[in-house]
């Protein structure tokens, strides 16, 4: 029976984790404790297309995982072992483990001590009716001193355990942040930044509360309750044992019954809380759009609707807690009344002394506060688990793109980039690649053009290995990039994106982010080459000026210059540009384009462009349409191809181009194939009427 009591009380501690063994320990996020934790072997392999990719299955089986194989994490069955595992540090941290063991020893000693304290008071009461009275004084002094000793044991446990708990919290949040950094960019870009921030904040709060409540509230209370019931049973018989046992079991059962029904309410509270936060965040982020469209009242109304729902949920929550507290009080005080009636009967019969009655009452009153708090504690634990649910689900998500076991380092020798029959599909429409094959020769400039959604930017993401092909291969110098480490690949490649997002930090920090170890003098030189020195000198703090959230303190052109400077600072072997000068004015575009050409001359570059005039000097141009490579050649050869996609794109982008194209077609007919192949772009432009070419075609 005592064992049943213990089991029931333990259910208060981990009743939500009774089925925890059904879950995995999430080993793939424990990379802080194991050098192989971020290792692909920690992820489940997918059946897939390794054979189609002409790469051994043993090499690529870990590069992409099947998320469908991961069970959904349930709030009721959180793996407590995984969470508490952070309290037992790995890696031979003997001092931390010693602190944990010492804390447990002090806990047990304190509870063994405190259940005996009321019986010191019993001896004092019994001694008051007998001489000499100094015996009673001695017992009373011992009683008071024992309370002090108990307090010292408690505080000693707090002092020992606090560093361990804080270290566990720090490692858990560090591992969580590092895990999110490893997730694939396609998934991250589909998530709300505000919601992810909220998930992390709540997860940290939940982890902190869970460790504190389990170790400083639940476990001590459960241990004290079991010891108190055992003490009553061994000293006063089965009647006291059964009554106290029924009281405690009824108390725990009522608490579980009500709190289980409160869990869904807490989940709705959290969901609405997230919606309030996201609404506030998005409204401020898009405040200009709100004002321009005169939608302030609409935004306030939407926000107030969420607040109204939160108001109703808060009222329901208070009502539920009131019912819980009333039931707990009724059960506990009724049980205490029955036990004290048994005491009175024992005193009348002479089986018990008045001191026994006082001791039993003191023992039960001593248990009342922590046991009553246990109901509140259990609610807080369920709230903590609810807070942690989304973060733990996030930790269960595995990255799609990882390095293979024992991946080699990439060392670019020439810089050839080759696509071999590459196909790839997003989960959403657009941007798919279908059987794309081409070679970007070393040291030359390859441009990719096409309509929106044709797959241009996807090609760049494939080279950076932000995505892996569904079939086919991407090679650098003949080596499949899936067989080299991700870090070594991305160190060799620099990307200048179309929309540059900066950190809310200084201009210099954002420039140096491309190479944090680069000397400041080199960073200043690079900044001057792209014209950022003019911007910096016009600001009061110069390069130390903070750029604001997402870099919105700078203009679009200035943010683009920072991105170019960052790429220059990295000194990559391969350069990828996604509309690198799209946000610049015509004069600045010419200057920056010249800087790019001078800085990356002799290096392999792949440039995605919408403005065809920006890639006239490309050594080859690839034309994409609906995820397929439909045309390939130089600017002039593509223009001279009858009814080519490229020539139609050129006509659409130029004013009065029909006559100019007719003249160009006539001119091309005069050239034989070999002559056209040998003719450079500059020679061709000299042969044409430059006034027509520049005035009518190039705006």
XYZ file of C-alpha atoms in Angstrom:
699
model
C 0.000 0.000 0.000
C 2.855 2.334 0.808
C 4.337 1.389 -2.511
C 1.078 2.377 -4.207
C 1.232 5.745 -2.502
C 4.761 6.258 -3.720
C 3.800 5.327 -7.271
C 0.827 7.679 -7.255
C 2.971 10.562 -6.025
C 5.612 9.810 -8.611
C 2.857 10.109 -11.197
C 2.547 13.722 -10.111
C 6.200 14.111 -11.011
C 6.155 12.311 -14.335
C 2.611 11.106 -14.922
C 2.701 12.978 -18.190
C 5.816 10.975 -19.014
C 4.550 7.502 -18.097
C 4.808 6.644 -21.761
C 8.086 8.477 -22.212
C 9.789 5.212 -23.142
C 7.737 5.248 -26.338
C 9.655 8.275 -27.542
C 13.229 8.467 -28.663
C 15.715 10.439 -26.570
C 16.148 12.877 -29.422
C 19.860 12.039 -29.666
C 20.338 14.086 -32.790
C 20.075 17.327 -30.840
C 22.549 16.329 -28.166
C 25.454 17.503 -30.285
C 26.868 19.587 -27.473
C 27.836 16.417 -25.679
C 29.036 14.343 -28.580
C 31.194 15.143 -31.531
C 28.988 12.972 -33.682
C 25.672 14.368 -32.577
C 25.389 16.617 -35.579
C 26.696 13.704 -37.548
C 24.367 12.525 -40.297
C 24.325 9.082 -38.796
C 22.030 10.502 -36.166
C 19.337 10.992 -38.767
C 17.177 8.322 -40.286
C 18.062 7.495 -43.873
C 15.618 7.952 -46.677
C 15.010 5.617 -49.456
C 15.501 7.712 -52.460
C 17.518 8.415 -55.522
C 21.094 7.707 -54.615
C 21.302 5.175 -57.368
C 19.944 7.650 -59.864
C 22.558 10.129 -58.757
C 25.390 7.747 -59.676
C 26.755 7.937 -56.133
C 27.071 4.928 -53.804
C 24.116 4.582 -51.446
C 26.495 4.139 -48.525
C 27.798 7.635 -49.133
C 24.554 9.504 -49.566
C 21.991 7.625 -47.525
C 22.228 10.166 -44.705
C 22.003 13.328 -46.757
C 18.254 13.577 -46.743
C 15.848 12.388 -44.096
C 12.216 11.415 -44.112
C 10.351 13.706 -41.768
C 7.254 11.567 -42.030
C 9.025 8.918 -39.977
C 9.137 11.201 -36.930
C 6.236 10.737 -34.507
C 4.406 13.848 -33.419
C 5.472 15.004 -29.980
C 2.578 14.914 -27.535
C 2.383 17.353 -24.628
C 1.168 14.580 -22.326
C 4.135 12.343 -23.048
C 7.203 14.505 -23.129
C 10.428 12.549 -22.770
C 11.399 13.631 -19.262
C 14.570 11.547 -19.462
C 15.804 13.694 -22.316
C 15.187 16.899 -20.361
C 16.633 15.658 -17.087
C 19.610 14.259 -18.995
C 20.988 17.785 -19.070
C 21.300 17.653 -15.290
C 23.813 14.830 -15.554
C 26.580 16.435 -17.638
C 28.511 14.321 -20.107
C 32.185 14.643 -20.853
C 33.630 13.840 -17.455
C 32.393 16.896 -15.538
C 32.926 15.254 -12.170
C 32.275 18.388 -10.120
C 28.845 18.916 -11.678
C 27.886 15.292 -11.086
C 29.131 15.540 -7.520
C 26.913 18.582 -7.007
C 23.882 16.636 -8.252
C 24.605 13.697 -5.955
C 25.257 15.970 -2.981
C 21.979 17.796 -3.636
C 20.064 14.512 -3.619
C 21.777 13.423 -0.402
C 20.872 16.717 1.270
C 17.297 16.392 0.017
C 16.861 12.924 1.516
C 18.579 13.947 4.753
C 16.417 17.060 5.085
C 13.172 15.150 4.599
C 14.176 12.336 6.944
C 14.992 15.027 9.463
C 11.884 17.169 9.042
C 9.360 14.337 9.556
C 10.909 13.707 12.971
C 10.822 17.335 14.077
C 7.142 17.286 15.257
C 7.974 14.407 17.593
C 10.499 16.594 19.389
C 7.585 18.882 20.136
C 5.607 15.812 21.339
C 8.276 15.061 23.938
C 8.240 18.699 25.024
C 4.443 18.641 25.534
C 4.571 15.355 27.420
C 7.408 16.677 29.619
C 5.455 19.772 30.637
C 3.247 17.666 32.906
C 6.186 16.041 34.637
C 9.114 17.292 36.692
C 11.744 18.469 36.162
C 10.564 21.125 33.677
C 14.098 21.532 32.348
C 13.466 18.397 30.301
C 10.629 20.192 28.523
C 12.877 23.210 27.972
C 15.505 20.952 26.464
C 12.989 19.376 24.077
C 11.669 22.790 23.058
C 15.203 24.009 22.373
C 15.886 20.873 20.323
C 12.670 21.507 18.393
C 13.673 25.061 17.495
C 17.244 24.079 16.696
C 16.015 21.259 14.435
C 13.954 23.701 12.425
C 17.100 25.773 11.902
C 19.084 22.709 10.821
C 16.366 21.804 8.324
C 16.519 25.300 6.845
C 20.316 25.050 6.545
C 20.000 21.713 4.735
C 17.475 23.232 2.336
C 19.632 26.269 1.572
C 22.699 24.076 1.156
C 20.834 22.058 -1.444
C 19.846 25.228 -3.302
C 23.430 26.491 -3.283
C 24.779 23.187 -4.568
C 22.208 22.654 -7.256
C 21.725 26.157 -8.670
C 24.969 26.116 -10.755
C 24.004 22.704 -12.154
C 20.507 23.868 -13.062
C 21.720 27.060 -14.717
C 24.360 25.135 -16.659
C 21.703 22.658 -17.820
C 19.478 25.517 -18.970
C 22.343 27.192 -20.830
C 23.359 23.975 -22.609
C 19.772 23.165 -23.521
C 19.172 26.588 -25.085
C 22.578 26.557 -26.800
C 21.861 23.146 -28.303
C 18.395 24.263 -29.370
C 19.778 27.358 -31.097
C 22.516 25.351 -32.807
C 19.945 22.806 -33.975
C 17.812 25.513 -35.558
C 20.916 26.824 -37.327
C 21.320 23.376 -38.911
C 17.775 23.174 -40.317
C 17.266 23.611 -44.035
C 16.724 27.159 -45.235
C 13.600 26.281 -47.219
C 11.770 25.312 -44.025
C 13.115 28.259 -42.024
C 12.065 30.740 -44.701
C 8.504 29.395 -44.501
C 8.278 30.090 -40.755
C 7.287 33.286 -38.997
C 10.326 34.876 -37.371
C 8.162 36.299 -34.611
C 6.617 32.910 -33.880
C 9.999 31.162 -33.760
C 11.282 33.828 -31.366
C 8.241 33.273 -29.194
C 8.742 29.497 -29.263
C 12.317 29.942 -28.038
C 11.334 32.390 -25.296
C 8.605 30.090 -24.023
C 10.814 27.027 -24.319
C 13.515 28.640 -22.196
C 10.951 29.717 -19.623
C 9.408 26.235 -19.597
C 12.745 24.462 -19.213
C 13.733 26.743 -16.343
C 10.398 26.220 -14.587
C 10.458 22.469 -15.142
C 13.883 21.979 -13.589
C 13.082 24.252 -10.662
C 9.672 22.767 -9.905
C 10.647 19.131 -10.285
C 13.708 19.329 -8.095
C 12.693 21.944 -5.532
C 8.955 21.299 -5.236
C 7.628 18.023 -6.572
C 10.359 15.595 -5.585
C 10.774 16.972 -2.022
C 7.000 17.031 -1.469
C 6.512 13.501 -2.765
C 9.334 12.228 -0.568
C 8.003 14.032 2.504
C 4.461 12.727 1.946
C 5.658 9.121 1.650
C 7.825 9.440 4.764
C 5.003 11.077 6.743
C 2.548 8.292 5.865
C 5.147 5.669 6.747
C 5.797 7.433 10.056
C 2.084 7.478 10.950
C 1.667 3.829 9.997
C 4.656 2.527 11.929
C 3.990 4.608 15.078
C 0.201 4.650 15.339
C -1.206 1.725 13.377
C -3.236 0.894 10.293
C -6.113 3.293 11.012
C -3.869 6.325 10.728
C -2.086 4.752 7.761
C -5.290 4.109 5.782
C -6.824 7.488 6.552
C -3.704 9.437 5.592
C -3.221 7.278 2.507
C -6.805 7.792 1.324
C -6.501 11.525 1.950
C -3.295 11.875 -0.057
C -4.521 9.643 -2.903
C -7.819 11.538 -3.106
C -5.939 14.830 -3.082
C -3.646 13.733 -5.912
C -6.503 12.204 -7.933
C -8.584 15.383 -7.698
C -5.577 17.467 -8.728
C -4.899 15.271 -11.761
C -8.591 15.230 -12.720
C -8.931 19.007 -12.795
C -5.511 19.839 -14.215
C -5.921 17.355 -17.071
C -8.955 19.374 -18.132
C -6.988 22.569 -17.778
C -4.314 21.452 -20.222
C -6.439 22.143 -23.301
C -7.303 25.548 -21.913
C -3.610 26.328 -21.416
C -2.905 25.229 -24.987
C -5.543 27.660 -26.280
C -4.092 30.394 -24.074
C -0.644 29.792 -25.567
C -2.010 29.708 -29.101
C -3.811 33.004 -28.601
C -0.755 34.470 -26.881
C 1.344 33.578 -29.929
C -1.246 35.178 -32.208
C -1.165 38.391 -30.141
C 2.623 38.518 -30.287
C 2.758 37.846 -34.032
C 0.059 40.430 -34.739
C 1.907 43.056 -32.723
C 5.233 42.165 -34.370
C 3.894 42.145 -37.943
C 1.910 45.334 -37.490
C 4.981 47.227 -36.295
C 7.158 45.644 -38.975
C 4.748 46.835 -41.668
C 3.836 50.138 -40.038
C 4.437 52.090 -43.246
C 1.959 49.924 -45.153
C -0.557 50.395 -42.334
C -0.280 54.182 -42.490
C -0.191 54.443 -46.280
C -3.387 52.396 -46.572
C -5.030 54.185 -43.599
C -5.640 50.882 -41.807
C -4.779 51.882 -38.242
C -8.331 51.226 -37.015
C -8.382 47.869 -38.756
C -5.129 46.810 -37.088
C -6.336 47.977 -33.664
C -9.596 46.094 -34.176
C -7.779 42.895 -35.111
C -5.511 43.247 -32.085
C -8.445 43.960 -29.774
C -10.223 40.845 -31.028
C -7.280 38.725 -29.953
C -7.144 40.524 -26.598
C -10.862 39.871 -26.107
C -10.325 36.166 -26.648
C -7.408 36.259 -24.193
C -9.687 37.953 -21.656
C -12.253 35.163 -21.872
C -9.616 32.463 -21.630
C -8.090 34.130 -18.560
C -11.479 34.185 -16.816
C -12.021 30.499 -17.589
C -8.562 29.755 -16.251
C -9.244 31.502 -12.939
C -12.531 29.633 -12.576
C -10.796 26.307 -13.138
C -8.128 27.104 -10.550
C -10.794 28.108 -8.029
C -12.582 24.769 -8.446
C -9.266 22.977 -8.035
C -8.332 24.840 -4.853
C -11.769 24.364 -3.294
C -11.686 20.627 -3.917
C -8.175 20.312 -2.543
C -9.128 22.167 0.647
C -12.245 20.046 1.169
C -10.341 16.773 0.765
C -7.370 17.735 2.898
C -9.176 19.288 5.843
C -11.752 16.507 5.917
C -8.945 13.957 6.084
C -7.207 15.947 8.808
C -10.439 16.086 10.804
C -10.846 12.308 10.612
C -7.242 11.729 11.692
C -7.555 14.141 14.619
C -10.762 12.332 15.679
C -8.746 9.120 15.800
C -6.164 10.961 17.902
C -8.834 12.172 20.338
C -10.185 8.662 20.715
C -6.661 7.367 21.367
C -6.018 10.043 24.012
C -9.304 9.269 25.768
C -8.452 5.565 25.838
C -4.947 6.301 27.072
C -3.308 4.750 24.001
C -1.973 8.151 22.957
C -0.687 11.115 24.870
C -1.555 14.742 24.330
C 1.920 15.101 22.845
C 1.074 12.441 20.253
C -1.986 14.415 19.172
C 0.100 17.576 18.882
C 2.821 15.713 16.940
C 0.342 14.167 14.488
C -1.347 17.514 13.939
C 2.031 19.202 13.479
C 3.174 16.539 11.019
C 0.032 16.891 8.894
C 0.072 20.688 9.038
C 3.729 20.586 8.084
C 2.730 18.536 5.046
C -0.201 20.804 4.169
C 1.731 23.682 2.633
C 3.904 21.666 0.214
C 1.045 19.300 -0.632
C -1.302 22.192 -1.372
C 1.457 23.850 -3.365
C 1.829 20.576 -5.243
C -1.467 21.264 -7.000
C -0.209 24.666 -8.109
C 3.168 23.150 -8.920
C 1.588 20.498 -11.086
C -0.322 23.191 -12.960
C 2.920 25.086 -13.483
C 4.653 21.947 -14.710
C 1.894 21.306 -17.222
C 2.191 24.927 -18.296
C 5.952 24.469 -18.638
C 5.439 21.349 -20.736
C 2.932 23.200 -22.885
C 5.455 26.014 -23.282
C 8.151 23.520 -24.253
C 6.027 21.452 -26.623
C 6.709 23.510 -29.747
C 10.404 23.815 -28.959
C 10.707 20.058 -28.478
C 8.849 19.509 -31.743
C 11.382 21.833 -33.342
C 14.205 19.737 -31.897
C 12.657 16.622 -33.407
C 12.810 18.150 -36.881
C 15.889 16.925 -38.678
C 17.871 18.877 -41.279
C 17.389 17.717 -44.843
C 20.897 18.634 -45.938
C 23.815 17.356 -43.855
C 27.411 16.332 -44.438
C 27.998 12.648 -45.061
C 30.039 10.680 -42.517
C 33.748 11.464 -42.736
C 33.129 14.020 -45.491
C 36.220 15.278 -47.288
C 37.233 18.935 -47.374
C 36.642 20.752 -50.655
C 39.744 22.331 -52.180
C 38.923 24.182 -55.386
C 41.690 23.752 -57.945
C 40.219 25.166 -61.156
C 36.645 26.106 -60.371
C 34.549 24.235 -62.936
C 30.884 23.913 -61.923
C 28.902 21.166 -63.612
C 25.246 20.161 -63.448
C 24.540 16.597 -64.582
C 20.876 15.972 -65.358
C 19.735 17.711 -62.153
C 16.071 17.619 -61.137
C 14.583 19.163 -58.021
C 11.101 20.051 -56.795
C 9.907 22.307 -54.000
C 6.840 21.397 -52.019
C 5.199 24.468 -53.552
C 4.794 25.240 -57.229
C 7.491 27.132 -59.072
C 11.258 26.996 -59.028
C 11.442 23.335 -60.022
C 14.382 22.037 -62.040
C 13.954 19.345 -64.665
C 16.950 17.534 -66.132
C 19.227 20.566 -66.126
C 22.746 19.995 -67.481
C 25.426 22.599 -68.120
C 29.016 23.501 -67.292
C 30.175 26.839 -65.914
C 33.827 26.896 -67.036
C 36.523 27.821 -64.568
C 37.451 31.485 -64.471
C 34.569 32.568 -66.706
C 31.284 34.365 -66.165
C 28.081 32.391 -66.668
C 24.759 34.226 -66.634
C 21.353 32.662 -66.006
C 18.269 34.467 -67.307
C 14.590 33.640 -67.531
C 11.181 34.601 -66.260
C 10.236 34.571 -62.583
C 9.832 31.053 -61.213
C 11.881 29.477 -63.978
C 14.446 28.075 -61.540
C 17.277 30.600 -61.800
C 17.797 31.156 -58.082
C 17.274 27.450 -57.415
C 20.411 26.754 -59.448
C 22.422 28.984 -57.095
C 20.933 27.269 -54.046
C 21.947 23.912 -55.493
C 25.550 25.073 -55.834
C 25.541 26.273 -52.221
C 23.841 23.010 -51.284
C 20.972 24.712 -49.563
C 18.970 21.978 -51.307
C 19.978 18.569 -52.618
C 18.849 17.319 -56.048
C 16.087 14.755 -56.290
C 18.176 13.229 -59.059
C 21.374 14.090 -60.856
C 24.586 15.595 -59.513
C 26.232 18.957 -58.954
C 30.008 18.829 -59.276
C 32.845 21.232 -58.576
C 36.083 20.257 -60.284
C 34.505 16.879 -60.978
C 33.692 16.175 -57.309
C 30.115 15.628 -56.146
C 29.431 18.383 -53.628
C 27.386 15.983 -51.468
C 30.577 14.107 -50.657
C 32.383 17.134 -49.216
C 31.680 18.863 -45.922
C 29.130 21.653 -45.979
C 31.439 24.097 -44.219
C 34.291 23.596 -46.675
C 31.901 23.992 -49.626
C 30.391 27.223 -48.362
C 33.789 28.654 -47.444
C 34.741 28.391 -51.109
C 31.545 30.022 -52.393
C 30.256 33.556 -51.853
C 26.690 34.628 -52.587
C 25.580 38.176 -53.299
C 21.797 37.971 -52.870
C 19.124 40.080 -54.462
C 17.531 41.106 -51.168
C 20.205 41.636 -48.550
C 19.093 41.230 -44.929
C 21.538 42.684 -42.412
C 21.998 42.134 -38.689
C 20.882 44.870 -36.330
C 24.498 45.767 -35.661
C 27.149 48.133 -36.974
C 27.974 48.577 -40.645
C 31.467 47.217 -40.009
C 30.152 44.090 -38.280
C 27.887 43.379 -41.238
C 30.781 43.808 -43.661
C 33.124 41.592 -41.649
C 30.485 38.898 -41.284
C 31.739 37.426 -44.547
C 35.120 36.793 -42.899
C 35.168 37.489 -39.171
C 38.910 36.876 -38.981
C 39.775 39.453 -41.659
C 41.838 42.460 -40.481
C 39.897 45.673 -40.064
C 42.220 47.448 -42.485
C 41.265 44.990 -45.230
C 37.577 45.453 -44.393
C 37.960 49.235 -44.681
C 39.712 48.834 -48.029
C 36.915 46.636 -49.359
C 34.259 49.044 -48.081
C 35.952 51.900 -49.898
C 36.138 49.917 -53.136
C 32.353 49.509 -53.201
C 31.715 53.113 -52.165
C 30.548 52.508 -48.598
C 33.065 55.008 -47.262
C 30.875 57.857 -48.515
C 27.883 56.479 -46.626
C 29.887 55.826 -43.464
C 31.470 59.289 -43.408
C 28.039 60.908 -43.645
C 26.889 59.161 -40.459
C 27.715 60.396 -36.946
C 29.231 57.079 -35.816
C 30.772 56.165 -39.150
C 31.222 52.436 -39.647
C 30.040 51.860 -36.063
C 26.543 53.092 -36.935
C 23.879 50.474 -36.282
C 21.870 49.627 -39.378
C 18.595 48.818 -37.583
C 16.422 45.735 -37.816
C 16.961 43.894 -41.120
C 19.269 46.762 -42.127
C 16.363 49.122 -42.745
C 18.471 52.063 -41.568
C 20.276 51.870 -44.919
C 18.867 52.282 -48.401
C 18.448 49.291 -50.674
C 21.531 50.262 -52.640
C 23.613 50.662 -49.493
C 22.530 47.246 -48.235
C 23.535 45.778 -51.580
C 26.958 47.402 -51.302
C 27.379 45.790 -47.872
C 26.562 42.396 -49.404
C 29.123 42.925 -52.156
C 31.746 44.057 -49.636
C 31.011 40.984 -47.521
C 31.595 38.727 -50.539
C 34.810 40.536 -51.456
C 36.082 40.140 -47.909
C 35.493 36.382 -48.021
C 37.838 36.025 -51.032
C 35.968 33.004 -52.415
C 36.981 30.699 -55.240
C 33.458 30.761 -56.692
C 31.076 33.717 -56.815
C 27.295 33.506 -57.105
C 25.299 36.659 -57.782
C 21.522 36.895 -57.604
C 20.685 40.254 -59.192
C 23.683 41.865 -57.422
C 22.997 45.403 -58.673
C 19.210 45.305 -58.793
C 18.754 47.971 -56.100
C 21.308 50.439 -57.457
C 20.786 53.479 -59.637
C 22.237 53.451 -63.152
C 25.369 55.426 -62.308
C 26.116 53.421 -59.163
C 25.275 50.188 -60.976
C 27.966 50.852 -63.546
C 30.530 51.637 -60.838
C 29.708 48.629 -58.685
C 29.538 46.315 -61.695
C 33.043 47.426 -62.594
C 34.160 46.696 -59.012
C 32.647 43.226 -59.242
C 34.317 42.546 -62.567
C 37.701 43.754 -61.323
C 37.481 41.942 -57.992
C 36.314 38.579 -59.285
C 38.112 38.498 -62.617
C 39.652 35.086 -63.149
C 37.243 33.396 -60.734
C 34.267 31.297 -61.723
C 31.098 33.339 -61.387
C 27.447 32.474 -61.923
C 25.135 35.477 -62.197
C 21.344 35.408 -62.129
C 19.967 38.417 -63.956
C 16.635 39.868 -64.930
C 18.044 42.873 -66.773
C 19.676 41.356 -69.829
C 21.823 44.430 -70.357
C 23.668 43.619 -67.115
C 25.089 40.360 -68.541
C 26.105 41.405 -72.048
C 29.717 40.600 -71.193
C 28.966 37.083 -69.900
C 31.040 34.331 -71.493
C 27.893 32.218 -71.741
C 24.222 32.803 -71.043
C 21.829 30.079 -69.910
C 18.137 30.638 -70.633
C 15.720 28.948 -68.199
C 12.024 28.347 -68.778
C 9.703 26.315 -66.530
C 12.632 24.687 -64.757
C 14.379 23.614 -67.949
C 17.483 24.877 -69.705
C 16.123 25.802 -73.140
C 18.947 27.841 -74.680
C 22.639 28.379 -74.147
C 25.178 30.617 -75.817
C 26.641 34.098 -75.971
C 24.583 37.268 -76.152
C 24.961 37.691 -79.915
C 24.531 34.032 -80.810
C 21.282 33.876 -78.849
C 20.014 37.084 -80.459
C 20.788 35.695 -83.902
C 18.893 32.457 -83.232
C 15.512 32.655 -85.058
C 12.540 33.010 -82.690
C 14.729 32.312 -79.671
C 13.382 32.812 -76.151
C 16.313 35.099 -75.431
C 15.592 37.379 -78.408
C 11.943 37.685 -77.357
C 13.032 38.553 -73.811
C 15.384 41.150 -75.240
C 12.587 42.664 -77.320
C 10.285 42.853 -74.307
C 12.929 44.685 -72.284
C 13.842 47.222 -74.931
C 11.953 50.141 -76.407
C 11.516 50.194 -80.189
C 13.416 46.963 -80.475
C 11.528 45.422 -83.399
C 13.289 47.475 -86.049
C 16.606 47.052 -84.305
C 16.112 43.275 -84.169
C 15.286 43.170 -87.878
C 18.487 45.070 -88.607
C 20.437 42.716 -86.345
C 18.949 39.608 -87.994
C 19.908 40.949 -91.405
C 23.384 41.597 -90.090
C 23.663 38.123 -88.609
C 22.763 36.553 -91.955
C 25.866 38.143 -93.436
C 28.047 36.336 -90.920
C 28.957 32.695 -91.239
C 28.785 30.493 -88.164
C 32.508 30.391 -87.621
C 32.866 34.126 -87.980
C 30.134 34.724 -85.424
C 31.637 32.220 -83.043
C 34.988 33.969 -83.226
C 33.642 37.476 -82.937
C 33.908 38.964 -79.478
C 31.144 41.023 -77.940
C 33.099 44.272 -78.191
C 33.838 43.736 -81.881
C 30.179 43.012 -82.583
C 29.061 46.155 -80.796
C 31.583 48.213 -82.781
C 30.192 46.787 -86.013
C 26.651 47.813 -85.079
C 25.209 51.288 -84.931
C 26.011 52.013 -81.267
C 23.608 54.930 -81.161
C 20.709 52.633 -82.011
C 21.988 49.890 -79.701
C 22.401 52.163 -76.696
C 19.657 54.670 -77.384
C 16.795 52.357 -78.344
C 17.677 49.005 -76.808
C 19.349 50.032 -73.596
C 16.951 52.788 -72.581
